[in-house]
Amino acid sequence: MADYDYDLFVIGAGSGGTRASRVAAAHGARVAVAEEYRVGGTCVIRGCVPKKLLVYGAHFAEDLKDARRFGWQVPSDCEFSWETLRDNVLSEVDRLNGAYKKTLESHNVEIIDQRAVVTGPNSVRLADGTEKTAERILIAVGAHPAVPSCPGHEHGITSNEAFHLDAIPKRVLIAGAGYIANEFAGVFHQFGAHVTLINRSKDILRGYDLTIRDRLLQISMMKGIEFRFDATFEGIEKMDDGCLKVSMSNHEPMIVDLVMFATGRLPNTHGLGLETAGVELDDHGAIKVDEDNRSTCPSIYAVGDVTNRVQLTPVAIREGQAFADTVFGNKPTRVDYDCIPAAVFSHPPMAGVGMTEAQAKQTLGSVRVYTSDFRPMKNVLAGREERALYKMVCDGDTGRVVGLHMIGPDVPEILQAAAIAVKAGLTKAQFDATVALHPTMSEELVLMR
Ligand code: NDP
């Protein structure tokens, strides 16, 4: 048997790579993980975690306004310091980065702070030229923001840079209308910027239930966020005063202070040497893998966003765990991709699990839909017009709940619990058999008509 430096060499210490490394090591494997940027990956360093902290920070803008209706004296000159929030968020990121490193070290995973590229089925080369061999290689290098190749695109930023801004700009234009665009639209708006979202199609958040995303659009517009649809990005011109002039199809050009691209993410496979080992990519540049995360090269596996299956942290973590348990733990495991809950941390947030109404009608034929459209009591007292909307999609024949879609305060927190019932295949009658917990917003889940 060949004598390798490691049993497993992982490229990329994000959510999937970190989980796979430490679980494989716990199963007794000799593991090294190479990371060219910072241990923790997109989610921890420049994604979910710092984004959620900004969302919390942004929410205070409305909470402080509402507080007056609840009797609190909030001075009218109450000020927000972006620098304070930014620096505190970045310190928290540093803390988590340290915690991730410690976890790997305590599991005897060797951390290599360098880029590594594949040079064959069992070998990699580090940035300093060192060659390493491993019986198996796991690619967990994630994805990066896609930026349209239009003139002047270099004047725009992506979500990567948004966490490091010197100040909150007055006028922000966000290209795209997906997760990142809607989340950052809420954040920038609450911090006082005028935000415009432009999208090439007529839709926001394609893939989410139509009624729910329509509600987000309506509330966002009510708050003052502007939308331009059928607007293909044509270019950015930097003016003498530093402002940016943005051109797009079907609309007048706009002058703004910041342009942020949120137009999807592409797998980080470029220049990774995958061709040296016969690892095949799909049309989007993602690594093709089978149900056991194995690529077209038998000794090379891949998990997470680089495989472009479901670009969500908890999915990458499950894939990393399944890979390590299957290959090193003698515990064959496959990820179940059915009924994965997801949320958009917009203002207000949205969340959903299972089939949308349209998908259910296409798949099942007979469908029953129940909705609850209500103004949360906190919004009523605060004089806030925003209404929450919950939608339950059921199989018309069996009553099984096949989808749950929500928009309103705290819905990601509510949906995580409700998703257990949807995943378990419970029926509307079983939801209704549970007594309502009053007064809550989530009681609507058992009271829908
Ligand atoms: P999304 O896929 O959510 O949205 C991309 C948006 O950009 C869409 O509006 C799309 O328009 C538009 N678009 C795509 N390509 C182009 C192009 N070439 N030119 C102009 N517009 C384009 O991507 P995001 O970047 O917002 O997020 C990436 C992924 O990260 C998400 O899909 C999600 O998996 C993950 N994520 C998850 C979060 C969460 O769980 N809360 C938060 C943030 C990210 P159209 O509709 O016409 O295709």
mmCIF file of C-alpha atoms and ligand atoms in Angstrom, residues 51 148 176-181 183 199-201 206 262-265 311-312 343-345, ligand 1:
data_model
loop_
_atom_site.group_PDB
_atom_site.id
_atom_site.type_symbol
_atom_site.label_atom_id
_atom_site.label_comp_id
_atom_site.label_asym_id
_atom_site.label_seq_id
_atom_site.Cartn_x
_atom_site.Cartn_y
_atom_site.Cartn_z
ATOM 1 C CA LYS A 51 -24.499 39.486 8.041
ATOM 2 C CA PRO A 148 -21.159 40.717 -14.401
ATOM 3 C CA GLY A 176 -29.551 41.365 -8.135
ATOM 4 C CA ALA A 177 -32.716 40.543 -6.223
ATOM 5 C CA GLY A 178 -31.863 37.289 -4.477
ATOM 6 C CA TYR A 179 -30.856 36.458 -0.905
ATOM 7 C CA ILE A 180 -27.915 38.796 -0.547
ATOM 8 C CA ALA A 181 -29.550 41.717 -2.367
ATOM 9 C CA GLU A 183 -30.778 41.135 3.039
ATOM 10 C CA ASN A 199 -32.715 43.053 -11.443
ATOM 11 C CA ARG A 200 -32.538 41.656 -14.943
ATOM 12 C CA SER A 201 -35.891 39.848 -14.557
ATOM 13 C CA ARG A 206 -37.090 33.470 -7.621
ATOM 14 C CA ALA A 262 -25.328 40.368 -5.449
ATOM 15 C CA THR A 263 -25.750 38.410 -8.628
ATOM 16 C CA GLY A 264 -25.149 34.857 -7.479
ATOM 17 C CA ARG A 265 -22.049 32.907 -6.539
ATOM 18 C CA GLN A 311 -25.612 26.692 -1.280
ATOM 19 C CA LEU A 312 -26.383 26.702 2.446
ATOM 20 C CA ALA A 343 -34.659 31.925 5.376
ATOM 21 C CA VAL A 344 -33.957 35.336 3.957
ATOM 22 C CA PHE A 345 -32.938 37.781 6.682
HETATM 23 P P1 NDP B 1 -29.233 34.443 -5.602
HETATM 24 O O1 NDP B 1 -29.103 33.264 -6.467
HETATM 25 O O2 NDP B 1 -30.101 34.370 -4.405
HETATM 26 O O3 NDP B 1 -29.742 35.677 -6.462
HETATM 27 C C1 NDP B 1 -29.029 36.121 -7.576
HETATM 28 C C2 NDP B 1 -29.712 37.327 -8.161
HETATM 29 O O4 NDP B 1 -28.863 37.877 -9.155
HETATM 30 C C3 NDP B 1 -31.027 37.012 -8.814
HETATM 31 O O5 NDP B 1 -31.882 38.102 -8.635
HETATM 32 C C4 NDP B 1 -30.646 36.848 -10.288
HETATM 33 O O6 NDP B 1 -31.665 37.239 -11.173
HETATM 34 C C5 NDP B 1 -29.515 37.843 -10.426
HETATM 35 N N1 NDP B 1 -28.500 37.455 -11.400
HETATM 36 C C6 NDP B 1 -27.900 36.253 -11.508
HETATM 37 N N2 NDP B 1 -26.990 36.273 -12.500
HETATM 38 C C7 NDP B 1 -27.002 37.524 -13.007
HETATM 39 C C8 NDP B 1 -26.301 38.159 -14.050
HETATM 40 N N3 NDP B 1 -25.377 37.524 -14.754
HETATM 41 N N4 NDP B 1 -26.578 39.470 -14.307
HETATM 42 C C9 NDP B 1 -27.509 40.122 -13.593
HETATM 43 N N5 NDP B 1 -28.207 39.550 -12.595
HETATM 44 C C10 NDP B 1 -27.962 38.274 -12.314
HETATM 45 O O7 NDP B 1 -27.725 34.845 -5.254
HETATM 46 P P2 NDP B 1 -27.067 35.698 -4.082
HETATM 47 O O8 NDP B 1 -25.838 36.255 -4.690
HETATM 48 O O9 NDP B 1 -28.059 36.617 -3.459
HETATM 49 O O10 NDP B 1 -26.680 34.595 -3.018
HETATM 50 C C11 NDP B 1 -25.910 33.468 -3.412
HETATM 51 C C12 NDP B 1 -26.337 32.235 -2.668
HETATM 52 O O11 NDP B 1 -25.847 32.292 -1.342
HETATM 53 C C13 NDP B 1 -27.840 32.067 -2.524
HETATM 54 O O12 NDP B 1 -28.413 31.421 -3.620
HETATM 55 C C14 NDP B 1 -27.953 31.256 -1.268
HETATM 56 O O13 NDP B 1 -27.865 29.897 -1.584
HETATM 57 C C15 NDP B 1 -26.748 31.687 -0.456
HETATM 58 N N6 NDP B 1 -27.151 32.644 0.587
HETATM 59 C C16 NDP B 1 -27.997 32.229 1.572
HETATM 60 C C17 NDP B 1 -28.401 33.096 2.553
HETATM 61 C C18 NDP B 1 -29.353 32.626 3.596
HETATM 62 O O14 NDP B 1 -29.493 31.422 3.773
HETATM 63 N N7 NDP B 1 -30.037 33.524 4.317
HETATM 64 C C19 NDP B 1 -27.945 34.467 2.607
HETATM 65 C C20 NDP B 1 -27.070 34.817 1.518
HETATM 66 C C21 NDP B 1 -26.688 33.920 0.556
HETATM 67 P P3 NDP B 1 -32.757 36.204 -11.734
HETATM 68 O O15 NDP B 1 -33.794 36.090 -10.699
HETATM 69 O O16 NDP B 1 -33.212 36.850 -12.983
HETATM 70 O O17 NDP B 1 -32.015 34.936 -11.988
#
